[in-house]
Coordinates of C-alpha atoms and ligand atoms in Angstrom, one line a residue:
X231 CA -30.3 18.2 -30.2
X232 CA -31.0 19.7 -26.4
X233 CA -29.0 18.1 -23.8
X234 CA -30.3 17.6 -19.9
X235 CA -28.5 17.3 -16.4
X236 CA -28.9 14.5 -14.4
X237 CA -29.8 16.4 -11.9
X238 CA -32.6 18.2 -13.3
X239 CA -32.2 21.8 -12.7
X240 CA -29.3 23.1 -15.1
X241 CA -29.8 24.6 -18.3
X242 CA -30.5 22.8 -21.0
X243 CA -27.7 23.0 -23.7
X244 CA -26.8 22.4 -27.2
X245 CA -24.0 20.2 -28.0
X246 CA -21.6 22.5 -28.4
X247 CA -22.1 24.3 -25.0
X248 CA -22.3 20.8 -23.6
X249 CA -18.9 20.2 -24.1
X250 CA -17.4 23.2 -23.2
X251 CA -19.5 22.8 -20.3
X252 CA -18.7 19.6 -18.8
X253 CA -20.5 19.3 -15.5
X254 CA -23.7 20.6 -15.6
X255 CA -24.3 23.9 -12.9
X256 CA -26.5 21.5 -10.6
X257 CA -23.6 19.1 -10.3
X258 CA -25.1 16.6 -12.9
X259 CA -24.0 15.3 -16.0
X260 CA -25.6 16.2 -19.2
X261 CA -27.1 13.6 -21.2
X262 CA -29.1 13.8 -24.6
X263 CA -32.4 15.5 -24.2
X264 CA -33.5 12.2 -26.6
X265 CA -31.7 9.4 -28.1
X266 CA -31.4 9.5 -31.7
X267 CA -31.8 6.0 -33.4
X268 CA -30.1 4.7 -37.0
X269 CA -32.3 2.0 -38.8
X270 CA -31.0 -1.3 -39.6
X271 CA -30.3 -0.6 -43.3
X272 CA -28.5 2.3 -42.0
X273 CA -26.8 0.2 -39.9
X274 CA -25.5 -2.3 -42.5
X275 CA -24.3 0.4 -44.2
X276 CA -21.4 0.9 -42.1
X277 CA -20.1 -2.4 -43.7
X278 CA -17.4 -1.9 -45.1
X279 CA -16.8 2.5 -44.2
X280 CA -13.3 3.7 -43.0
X281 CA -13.7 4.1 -39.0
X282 CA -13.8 8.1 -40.2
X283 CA -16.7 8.0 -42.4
X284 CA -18.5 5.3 -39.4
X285 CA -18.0 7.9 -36.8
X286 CA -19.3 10.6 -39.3
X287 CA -22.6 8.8 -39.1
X288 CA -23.3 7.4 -36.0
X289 CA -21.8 10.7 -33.9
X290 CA -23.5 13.5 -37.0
X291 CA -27.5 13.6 -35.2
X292 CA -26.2 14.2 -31.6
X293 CA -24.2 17.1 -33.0
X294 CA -27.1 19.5 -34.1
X295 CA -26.1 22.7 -35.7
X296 CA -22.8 22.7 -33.3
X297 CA -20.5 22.4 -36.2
X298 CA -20.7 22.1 -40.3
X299 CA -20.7 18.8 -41.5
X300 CA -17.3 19.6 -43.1
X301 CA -15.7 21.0 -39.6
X302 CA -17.7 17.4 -38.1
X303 CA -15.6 15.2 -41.1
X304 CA -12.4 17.4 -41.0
X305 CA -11.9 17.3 -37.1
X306 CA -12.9 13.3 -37.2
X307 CA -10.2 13.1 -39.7
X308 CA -7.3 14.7 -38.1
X309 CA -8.7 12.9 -34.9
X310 CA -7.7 9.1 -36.4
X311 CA -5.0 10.5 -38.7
X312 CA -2.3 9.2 -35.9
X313 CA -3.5 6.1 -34.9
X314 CA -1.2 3.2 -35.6
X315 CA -3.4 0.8 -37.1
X316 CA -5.5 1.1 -40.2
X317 CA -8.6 -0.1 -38.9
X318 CA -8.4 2.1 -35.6
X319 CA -10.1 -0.4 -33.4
X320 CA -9.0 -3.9 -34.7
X321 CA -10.8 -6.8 -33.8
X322 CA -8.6 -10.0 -33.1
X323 CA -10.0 -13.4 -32.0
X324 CA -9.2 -15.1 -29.0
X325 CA -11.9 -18.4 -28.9
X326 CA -14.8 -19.5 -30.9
X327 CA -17.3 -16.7 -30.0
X328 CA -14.8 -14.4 -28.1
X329 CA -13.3 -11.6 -29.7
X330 CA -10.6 -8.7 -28.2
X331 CA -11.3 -5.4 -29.7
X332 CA -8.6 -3.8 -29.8
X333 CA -8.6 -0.1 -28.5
X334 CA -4.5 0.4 -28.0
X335 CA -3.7 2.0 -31.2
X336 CA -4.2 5.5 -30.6
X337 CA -0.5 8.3 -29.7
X338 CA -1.2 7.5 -25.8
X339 CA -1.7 3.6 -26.3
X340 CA -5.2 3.7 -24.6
X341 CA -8.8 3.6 -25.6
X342 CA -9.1 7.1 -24.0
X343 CA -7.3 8.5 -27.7
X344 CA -10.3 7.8 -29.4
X345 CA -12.5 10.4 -27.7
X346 CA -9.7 12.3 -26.5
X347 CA -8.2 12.9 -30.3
X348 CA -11.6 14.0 -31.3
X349 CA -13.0 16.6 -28.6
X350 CA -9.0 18.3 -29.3
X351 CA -9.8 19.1 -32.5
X352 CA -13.6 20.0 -32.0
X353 CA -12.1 22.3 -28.8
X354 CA -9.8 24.3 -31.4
X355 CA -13.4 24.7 -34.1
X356 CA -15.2 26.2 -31.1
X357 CA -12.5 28.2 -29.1
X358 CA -10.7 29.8 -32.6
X359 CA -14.6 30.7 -33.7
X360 CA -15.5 32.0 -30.2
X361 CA -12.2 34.0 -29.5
X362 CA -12.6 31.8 -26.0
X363 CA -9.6 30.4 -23.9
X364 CA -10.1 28.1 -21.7
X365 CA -8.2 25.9 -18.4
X366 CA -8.9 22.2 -18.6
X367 CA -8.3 20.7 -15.1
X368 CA -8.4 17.0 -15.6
X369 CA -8.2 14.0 -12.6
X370 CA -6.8 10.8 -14.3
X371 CA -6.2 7.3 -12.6
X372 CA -3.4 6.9 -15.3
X373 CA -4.8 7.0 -18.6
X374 CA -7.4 10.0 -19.5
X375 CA -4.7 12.2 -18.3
X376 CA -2.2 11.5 -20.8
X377 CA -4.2 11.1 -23.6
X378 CA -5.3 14.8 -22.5
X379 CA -2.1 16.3 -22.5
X380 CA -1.6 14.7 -25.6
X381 CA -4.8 16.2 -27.7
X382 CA -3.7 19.7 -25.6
X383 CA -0.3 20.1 -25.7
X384 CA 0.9 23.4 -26.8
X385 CA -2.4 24.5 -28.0
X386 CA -2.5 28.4 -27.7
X387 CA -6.3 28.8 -25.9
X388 CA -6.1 26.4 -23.7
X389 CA -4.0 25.6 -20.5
X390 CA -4.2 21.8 -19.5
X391 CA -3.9 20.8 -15.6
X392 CA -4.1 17.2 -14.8
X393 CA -4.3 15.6 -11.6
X394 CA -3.1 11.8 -10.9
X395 CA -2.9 10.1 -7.2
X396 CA 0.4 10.1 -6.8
X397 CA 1.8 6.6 -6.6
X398 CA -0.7 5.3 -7.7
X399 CA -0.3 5.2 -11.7
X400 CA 2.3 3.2 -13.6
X401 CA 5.5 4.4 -14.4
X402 CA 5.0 4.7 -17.9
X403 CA 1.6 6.6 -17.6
X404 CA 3.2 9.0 -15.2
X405 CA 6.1 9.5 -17.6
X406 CA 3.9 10.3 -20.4
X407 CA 2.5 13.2 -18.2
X408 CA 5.3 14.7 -16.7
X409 CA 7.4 14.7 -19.7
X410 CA 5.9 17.3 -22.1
X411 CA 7.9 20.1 -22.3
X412 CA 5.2 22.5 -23.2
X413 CA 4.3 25.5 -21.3
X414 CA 0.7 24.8 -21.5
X415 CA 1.2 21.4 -19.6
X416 CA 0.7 21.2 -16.1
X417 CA 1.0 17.6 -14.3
X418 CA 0.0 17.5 -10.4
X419 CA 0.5 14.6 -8.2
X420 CA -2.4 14.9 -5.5
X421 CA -1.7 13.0 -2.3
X422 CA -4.6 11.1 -2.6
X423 CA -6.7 8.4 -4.8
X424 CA -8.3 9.1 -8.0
X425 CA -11.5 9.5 -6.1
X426 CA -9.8 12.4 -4.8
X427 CA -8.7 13.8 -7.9
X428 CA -11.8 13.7 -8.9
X429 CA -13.9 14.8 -6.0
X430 CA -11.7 17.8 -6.2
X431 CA -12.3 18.5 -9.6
X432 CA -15.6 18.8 -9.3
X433 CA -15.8 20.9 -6.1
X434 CA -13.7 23.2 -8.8
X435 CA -16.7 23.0 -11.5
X436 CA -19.2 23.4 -8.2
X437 CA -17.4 26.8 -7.5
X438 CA -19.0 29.3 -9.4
X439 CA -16.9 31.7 -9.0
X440 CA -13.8 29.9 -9.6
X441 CA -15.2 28.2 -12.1
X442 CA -16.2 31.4 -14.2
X443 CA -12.9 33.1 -13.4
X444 CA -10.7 30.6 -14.9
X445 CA -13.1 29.3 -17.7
X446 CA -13.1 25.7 -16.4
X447 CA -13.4 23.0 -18.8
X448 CA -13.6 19.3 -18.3
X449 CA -12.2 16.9 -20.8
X450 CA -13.4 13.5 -18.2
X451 CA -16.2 11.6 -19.3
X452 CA -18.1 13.9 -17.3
X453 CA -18.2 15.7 -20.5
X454 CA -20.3 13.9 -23.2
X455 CA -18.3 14.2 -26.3
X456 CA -16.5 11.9 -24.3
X457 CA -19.0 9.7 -24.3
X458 CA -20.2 10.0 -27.7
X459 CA -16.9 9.3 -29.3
X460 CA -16.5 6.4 -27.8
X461 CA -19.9 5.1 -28.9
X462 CA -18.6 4.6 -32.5
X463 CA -16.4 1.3 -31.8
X464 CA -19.5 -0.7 -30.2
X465 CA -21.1 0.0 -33.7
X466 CA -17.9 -0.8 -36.3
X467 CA -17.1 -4.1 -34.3
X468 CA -20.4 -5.4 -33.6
X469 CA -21.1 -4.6 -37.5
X470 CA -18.0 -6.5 -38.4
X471 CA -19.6 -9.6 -37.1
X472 CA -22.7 -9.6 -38.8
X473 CA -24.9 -7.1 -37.2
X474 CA -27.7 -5.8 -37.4
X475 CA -29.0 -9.1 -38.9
X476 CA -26.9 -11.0 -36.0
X477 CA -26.6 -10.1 -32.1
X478 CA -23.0 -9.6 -30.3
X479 CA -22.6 -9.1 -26.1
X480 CA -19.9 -7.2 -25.2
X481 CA -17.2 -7.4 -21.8
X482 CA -15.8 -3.9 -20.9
X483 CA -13.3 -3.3 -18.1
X484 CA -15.2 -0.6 -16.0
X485 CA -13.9 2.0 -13.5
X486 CA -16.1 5.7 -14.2
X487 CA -18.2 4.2 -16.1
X488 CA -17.8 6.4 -19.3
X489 CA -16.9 3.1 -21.3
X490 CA -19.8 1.0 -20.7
X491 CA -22.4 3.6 -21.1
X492 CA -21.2 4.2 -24.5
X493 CA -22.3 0.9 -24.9
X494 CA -25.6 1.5 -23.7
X495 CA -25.9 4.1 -25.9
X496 CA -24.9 2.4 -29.1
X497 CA -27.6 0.0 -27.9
X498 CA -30.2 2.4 -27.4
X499 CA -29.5 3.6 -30.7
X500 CA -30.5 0.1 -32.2
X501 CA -27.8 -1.6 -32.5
X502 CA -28.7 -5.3 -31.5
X503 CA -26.7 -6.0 -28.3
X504 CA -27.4 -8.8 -26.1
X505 CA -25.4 -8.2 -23.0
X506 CA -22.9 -5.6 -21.7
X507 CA -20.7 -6.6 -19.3
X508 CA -19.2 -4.6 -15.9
X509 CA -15.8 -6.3 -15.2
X510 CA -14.2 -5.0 -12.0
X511 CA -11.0 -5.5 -10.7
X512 CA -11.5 -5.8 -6.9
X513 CA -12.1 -2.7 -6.6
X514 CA -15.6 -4.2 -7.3
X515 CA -18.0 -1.6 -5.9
X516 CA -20.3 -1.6 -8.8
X517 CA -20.3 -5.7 -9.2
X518 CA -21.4 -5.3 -5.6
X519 CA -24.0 -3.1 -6.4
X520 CA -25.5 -4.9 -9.1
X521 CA -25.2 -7.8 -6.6
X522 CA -26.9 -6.3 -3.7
X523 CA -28.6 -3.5 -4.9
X524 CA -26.7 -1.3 -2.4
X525 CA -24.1 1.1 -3.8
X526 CA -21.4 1.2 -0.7
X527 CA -17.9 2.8 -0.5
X528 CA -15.3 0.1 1.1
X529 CA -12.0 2.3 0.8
X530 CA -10.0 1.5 -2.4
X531 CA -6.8 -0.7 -2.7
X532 CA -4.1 -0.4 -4.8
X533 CA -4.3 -3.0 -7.7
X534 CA -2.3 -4.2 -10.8
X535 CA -4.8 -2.7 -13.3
X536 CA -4.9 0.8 -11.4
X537 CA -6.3 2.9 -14.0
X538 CA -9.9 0.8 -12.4
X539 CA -8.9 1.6 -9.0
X540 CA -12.1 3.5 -8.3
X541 CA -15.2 3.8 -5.9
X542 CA -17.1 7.1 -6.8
X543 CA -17.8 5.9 -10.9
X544 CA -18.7 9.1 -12.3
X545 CA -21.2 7.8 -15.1
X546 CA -23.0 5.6 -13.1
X547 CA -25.1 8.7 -12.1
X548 CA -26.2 8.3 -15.7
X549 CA -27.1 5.0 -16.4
X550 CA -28.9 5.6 -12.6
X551 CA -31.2 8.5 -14.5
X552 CA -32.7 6.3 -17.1
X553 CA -32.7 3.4 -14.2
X554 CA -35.0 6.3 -12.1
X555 CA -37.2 7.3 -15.4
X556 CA -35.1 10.1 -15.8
X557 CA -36.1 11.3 -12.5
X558 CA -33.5 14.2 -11.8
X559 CA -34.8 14.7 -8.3
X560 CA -34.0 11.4 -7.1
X561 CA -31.0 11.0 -8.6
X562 CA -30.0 14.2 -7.2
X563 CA -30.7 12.9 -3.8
X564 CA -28.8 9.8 -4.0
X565 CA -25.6 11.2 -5.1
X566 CA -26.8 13.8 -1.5
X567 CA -26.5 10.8 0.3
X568 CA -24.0 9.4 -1.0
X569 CA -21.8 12.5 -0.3
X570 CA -22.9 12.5 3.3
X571 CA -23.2 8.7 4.2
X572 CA -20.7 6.8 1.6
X573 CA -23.3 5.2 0.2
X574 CA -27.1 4.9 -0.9
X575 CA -29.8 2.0 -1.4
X576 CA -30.8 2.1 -5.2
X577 CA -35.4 1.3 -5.4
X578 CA -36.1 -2.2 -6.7
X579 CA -37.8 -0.6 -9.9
X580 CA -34.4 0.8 -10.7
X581 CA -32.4 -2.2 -9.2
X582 CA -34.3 -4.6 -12.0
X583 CA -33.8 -1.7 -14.8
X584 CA -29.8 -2.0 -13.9
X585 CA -30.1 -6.0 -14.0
X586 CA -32.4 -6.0 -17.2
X587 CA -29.4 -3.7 -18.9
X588 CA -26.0 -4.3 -17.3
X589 CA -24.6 -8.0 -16.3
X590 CA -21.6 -8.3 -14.1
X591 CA -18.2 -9.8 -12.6
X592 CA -15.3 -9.6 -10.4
X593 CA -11.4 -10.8 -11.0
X594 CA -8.9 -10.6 -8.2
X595 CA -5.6 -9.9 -8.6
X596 CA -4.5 -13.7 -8.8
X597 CA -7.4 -14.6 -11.8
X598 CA -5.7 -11.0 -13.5
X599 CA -2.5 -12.6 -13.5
X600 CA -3.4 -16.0 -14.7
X601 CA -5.5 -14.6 -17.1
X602 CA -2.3 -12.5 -19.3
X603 CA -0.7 -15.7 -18.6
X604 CA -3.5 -17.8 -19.7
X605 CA -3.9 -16.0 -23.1
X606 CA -0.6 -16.1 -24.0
X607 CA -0.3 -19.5 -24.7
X608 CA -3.6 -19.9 -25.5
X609 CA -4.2 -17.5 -28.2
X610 CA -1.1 -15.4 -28.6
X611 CA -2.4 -12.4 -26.8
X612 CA -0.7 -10.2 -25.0
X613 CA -3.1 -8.9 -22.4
X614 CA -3.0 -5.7 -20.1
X615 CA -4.1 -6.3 -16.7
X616 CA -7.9 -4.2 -17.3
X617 CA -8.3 -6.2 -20.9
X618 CA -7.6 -9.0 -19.3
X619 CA -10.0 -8.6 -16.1
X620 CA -12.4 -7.7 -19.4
X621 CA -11.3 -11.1 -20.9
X622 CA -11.9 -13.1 -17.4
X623 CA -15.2 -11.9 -16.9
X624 CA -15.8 -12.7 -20.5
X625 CA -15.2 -15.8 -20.2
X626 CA -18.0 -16.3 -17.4
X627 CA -20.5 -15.0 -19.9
X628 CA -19.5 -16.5 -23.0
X629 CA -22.8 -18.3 -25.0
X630 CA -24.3 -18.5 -28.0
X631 CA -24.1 -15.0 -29.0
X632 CA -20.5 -13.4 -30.0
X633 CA -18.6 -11.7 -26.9
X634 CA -16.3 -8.8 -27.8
X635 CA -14.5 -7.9 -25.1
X636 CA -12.6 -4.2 -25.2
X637 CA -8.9 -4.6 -24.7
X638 CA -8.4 -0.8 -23.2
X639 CA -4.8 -0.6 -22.9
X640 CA -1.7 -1.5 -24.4
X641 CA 0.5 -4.1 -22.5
X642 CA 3.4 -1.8 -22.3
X643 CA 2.2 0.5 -20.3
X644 CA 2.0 -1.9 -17.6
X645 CA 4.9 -3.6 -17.9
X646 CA 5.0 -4.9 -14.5
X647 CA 2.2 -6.9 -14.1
X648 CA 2.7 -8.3 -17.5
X649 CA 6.4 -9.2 -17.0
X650 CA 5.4 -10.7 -13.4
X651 CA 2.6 -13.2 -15.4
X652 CA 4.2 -14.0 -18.5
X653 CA 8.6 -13.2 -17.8
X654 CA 7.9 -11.1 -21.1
X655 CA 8.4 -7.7 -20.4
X656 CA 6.3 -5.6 -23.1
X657 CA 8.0 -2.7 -25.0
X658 CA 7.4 0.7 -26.2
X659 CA 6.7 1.7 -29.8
X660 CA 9.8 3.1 -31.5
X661 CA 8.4 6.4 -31.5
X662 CA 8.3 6.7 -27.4
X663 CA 11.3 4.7 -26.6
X664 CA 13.0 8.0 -25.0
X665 CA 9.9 7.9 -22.7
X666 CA 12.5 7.1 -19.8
X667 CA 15.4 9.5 -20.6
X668 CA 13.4 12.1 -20.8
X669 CA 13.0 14.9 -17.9
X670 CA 9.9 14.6 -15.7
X671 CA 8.3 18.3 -14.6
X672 CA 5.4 17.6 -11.9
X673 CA 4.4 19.2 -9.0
X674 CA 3.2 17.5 -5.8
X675 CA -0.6 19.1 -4.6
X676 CA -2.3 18.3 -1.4
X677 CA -6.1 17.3 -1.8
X678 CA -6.8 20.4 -0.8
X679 CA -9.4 22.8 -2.8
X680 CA -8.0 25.9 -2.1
X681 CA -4.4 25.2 -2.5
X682 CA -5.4 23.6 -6.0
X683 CA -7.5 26.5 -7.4
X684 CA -5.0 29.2 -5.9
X685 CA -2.3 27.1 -8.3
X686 CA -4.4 26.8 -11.2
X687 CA -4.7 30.7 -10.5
X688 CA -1.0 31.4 -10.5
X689 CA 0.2 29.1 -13.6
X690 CA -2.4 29.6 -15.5
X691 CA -1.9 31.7 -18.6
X692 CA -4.3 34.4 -19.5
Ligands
PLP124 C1 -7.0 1.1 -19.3 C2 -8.4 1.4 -18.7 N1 -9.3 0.4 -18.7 C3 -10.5 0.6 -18.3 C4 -10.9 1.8 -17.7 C5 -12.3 2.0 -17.3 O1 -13.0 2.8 -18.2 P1 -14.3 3.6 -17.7 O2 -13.7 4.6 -16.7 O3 -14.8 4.3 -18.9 O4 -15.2 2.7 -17.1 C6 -10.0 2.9 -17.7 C7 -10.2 4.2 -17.1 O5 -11.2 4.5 -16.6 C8 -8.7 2.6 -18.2 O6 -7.8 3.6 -18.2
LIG125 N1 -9.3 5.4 -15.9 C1 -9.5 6.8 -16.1 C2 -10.3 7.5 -15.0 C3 -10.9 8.8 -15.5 O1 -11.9 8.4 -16.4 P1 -12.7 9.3 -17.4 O2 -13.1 8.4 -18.5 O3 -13.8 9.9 -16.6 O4 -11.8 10.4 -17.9 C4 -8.1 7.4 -16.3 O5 -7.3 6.7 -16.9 O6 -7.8 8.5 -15.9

C-alpha cells in the first residue's frame, strides 16, 4: 500500500512512514495511493466480531507490510482494552430511523480515543524497532489534545507538545491537559484560535530544518492513521443495522474534517451509505461552501461546541483531491490562494463532485441549546453541544433510510452548555473526579513561530 500527497510532489510512502510522517514535504496530506475495497460477504461478516477483530479487518489492507499481523491485533487490542463500554461505539436510538452512535467511551471521553489509543501503540512498534525518538507537537481545539497526551504520556521516545487557543477550550478539556504530571507532557496556551494553533504547527512541519532537528511528528488528522482508525465505526454501526443488504446515512459534527472523510472512506470501501452529513455549528464555513461553491474565511466566534470552532478544516484538502481528479497541482494552488487571499472559488466539476458526496447544515447556538434540551425529554439523551448540532442537522435529513448520527463527546465535558439547556449539570466518571483538585502546569506561547520552535528546542528531551 503506497500513499500520495495531496499536493503531488512528495514522496510517496508506505504506511508506516506515513504516519510518522504526518504532513507530507510539499505541505499536503497523504492519502492512499488506491482504495482498497471489502466485498459484501466480507462485509456481513463483521456481524457479530468484537470492535477488535472489526478493526483488524477493515484497517489490515491499508497497512501493507508496515507491521505483522500479530503487532496489527496486539496494538488494536491494547488500543480498546480501556474503553468503558463493551461494544466501544454503542449505538442508542433516539427516533424511528435515527440513531446516536455513541463515540464517548474511550480514557479522554471523546471520539478522538479511538484513533488516538491506536496510533500510541502502533508509535511504540515502530519507534522501539527503529531505535527512533521522536517530538509530537500537536494543535487541539479541545479534544485531540488530550486524547494525545493521554496515548503519550510518559512514553520514553517521545516528547508530546500540544497547543490549545487559550480560552478558548472548556474547562474540563483544559484540565485534562494541563494536569499530567509527566515529564514528557508539555501543554501551551497560544494566544490565538485553533486556526492558529494549527497554522503554526504546520509552518513547524514546513520547516525543514526544524522539522528534521527535532524529529517532528504529527498525531492531527493530518496524519492518516488518524483517519483510518476512525473508519472502523462507520462500518460496525452501519453493519449493526442491516448492512450491506440495507443502506444507512450518517450526520457527523464537522470541524477539520478528519471525521467525515472517514466516512467517505468507509464508503468508498463499499460499504452502502446513502448520505454523509456536514453539521456546522456557526462556524459554518464549509456549509457555506457547499452552499455557494466558494470556500471564504469570515473570522471565527467563540461558540458553545468549541472544539468545531474552526475556519481552515484541515481534511477538506482531501476530500478537494478526489473532488479535482486527484489533481495535486490544483489543489496545491487553491490552498496558495487561500493562504494569500482567505479564500478560493472551488470549479463546478468539483463543486457537483462535493454535492454528489457530502450534504449539509448549520445550527446556531439557540437550535444547539434547544436541541440537548429537546432530547432530553424526548428520548432520554444526554447530548453534548457538537452531538447535538450532529443530531439537529439530522433531523433536517431524516428519510427513508436509517440516520446515525455520531455523538463525539461526552456531556461532561461541557458542562456548561449542558447545565445552561437542561439545569442538569453532567458529571465525571469516578475515575477522573480529582480532575479539579488537581495542579494545572501550562505555559502561555505567543502565535509566534520562532518563539514556539525555540521552546520545543529548550524542553525537549533528547
Ligand atoms: C467533540 C468534537 N466533535 C466534533 C469534532 C469535529 O471533528 P472533525 O475535526 O474530525 O471534523 C471535533 C474536533 O474536531 C470534536 O472534538
Ligand atoms: N476538534 C479537534 C481539532 C483538531 O482536529 P484533528 O482531528 O485534526 O486532530 C480537537 O479537539 O482538537
Amino acid at each position: 500500500m503506497r500513499y500520495v500527497s495531496t499536493r503531488g510532489q512528495a514522496p510517496i510512502l508506505s504506511f508506516g512512514e506515513a504516519m510518522l510522517t504526518g504532513l507530507a514535504r510539499d505541505g499536503g496530506l497523504y492519502v492512499p495511493e488506491t482504495i482498497p475495497t471489502l466485498g459484501k460477504e466480507e462485509i456481513a461478516a463483521l456481524a457479530g466480531l468484537s470492535y477488535e477483530e472489526a478493526a483488524f479487518r477493515i484497517m489490515r489492507p491499508f497497512v501493507g507490510d508496515a507491521f505483522s499481523d500479530d503487532e496489527f491485533r496486539s496494538a488494536i487490542a491494547k488500543a480498546y482494552a480501556g474503553f468503558g463500554h463493551a461494544a466501544r461505539a454503542p449505538l442508542v436510538q433516539l427516533a424511528p430511523n435515527h440513531f446516536l452512535l455513541e463515540l464517548f467511551h474511550g480514557p479522554t471521553l471523546a471520539f478522538k480515543d479511538f484513533a488516538m489509543q491506536l496510533i500510541g501503540q502502533l508509535f511504540q512498534i515502530a519507534l522501539q524497532r527503529d531505535g527512533r525518538r521522536v517530538t509530537i507537537v500537536g494543535a487541539t481545539s479541545g479534544d485531540t489534545g488530550s486524547a494525545a497526551i493521554e496515548a503519550f504520556r510518559g512514553l520514553e521516545n517521545v516528547d508530546v507538545f500540544i497547543l490549545f487557543p487559550h480560552g478558548r477550550v472548556s474547562e474540563v478539556q483544559r484540565r485534562q491537559m494541563t494536569t499530567p504530571s509527566e515529564a514528557n507532557v508539555h501543554a501551551l496556551a497560544l494566544d490565538g484560535t485553533f486556526d492558529d494553533c494549527q497554522a503554526r504547527l504546520k509552518d513547524m512541519f514546513n520547516h525543514f530544518e526544524f522539522r528534521d532537528a527535532v524529529g517532528l511528528a504529527g498525531v492531527n488528522s493530518i496524519n492518516w492513521a488518524r483517519v483510518l482508525a476512525q473508519v472502523v465505526y462507520y462500518f460496525t454501526s452501519a453493519v449493526s443495522l442491516g448492512a450491506p443488504h440495507r443502506e444507512v446515512s450518517f450526520t457527523v459534527p464537522t470541524g477539520n474534517f478528519g471525521d467525515i472523510f472517514a466516512g467517505y472512506i468507509a464508503k468508498r470501501m463499499g460499504l452502502p451509505i446513502d448520505k454523509l452529513v456536514i453539521a456546522t455549528n456557526q462556524n459554518d464555513i464549509l456549509h457555506r461552501c457547499m452552499t455557494t461553491g466558494r470556500y471564504e474565511m469570515g473570522g471565527v466566534k467563540p461558540s458553545i461546541s468549541p472544539s468545531m470552532d474552526i475556519e481552515i478544516s484541515s481534511n477538506f484538502e482531501r476530500a478537494l483531491f478526489d473532488a479535482y481528479g486527484r489533481d495535486g497541482g490544483a489543489v496545491a494552488q487553491l490552498m496558495d490562494e487561500m493562504k494569500t487571499t482567505g479564500g478560493f472559488a472551488i470549479s463546478q466539476g468539483a463543486m457537483e463532485w462535493l454535492r454528489d458526496t457530502f450534504a449539509s447544515g448549520r445550527v446556531s447556538e439557540e437550535e444547539t441549546l434547544e436541541t440537548i434540551a429537546d432530547e432530553r425529554t424526548v428520548s432520554g439523551e444526554l447530548l453534548c453541544p457538537h452531538s447535538a448540532v450532529g443530531v439537529k442537522v439530522a433531523q433536517d435529513h431524516l428519510g427513508a433510510v436509517p440516520m446515525i448520527t455520531l455523538a463525539t463527546a461526552h456531556p461532561a465535558k461541557f458542562p456548561d452548555a449542558v447545565e445552561a439547556a437542561t439545569g442538569i449539570r453532567p458529571g465525571l466518571p469516578p475515575r477522573m473526579a480529582d480532575l479539579f483538585d488537581r495542579a494545572e502546569r501550562v505555559t502561555r506561547v505567543p502565535n509566534d513561530l520562532s518563539a514556539l520552535e525555540a521552546l520545543v528546542h529548550e524542553r525537549r528531551a533528547r
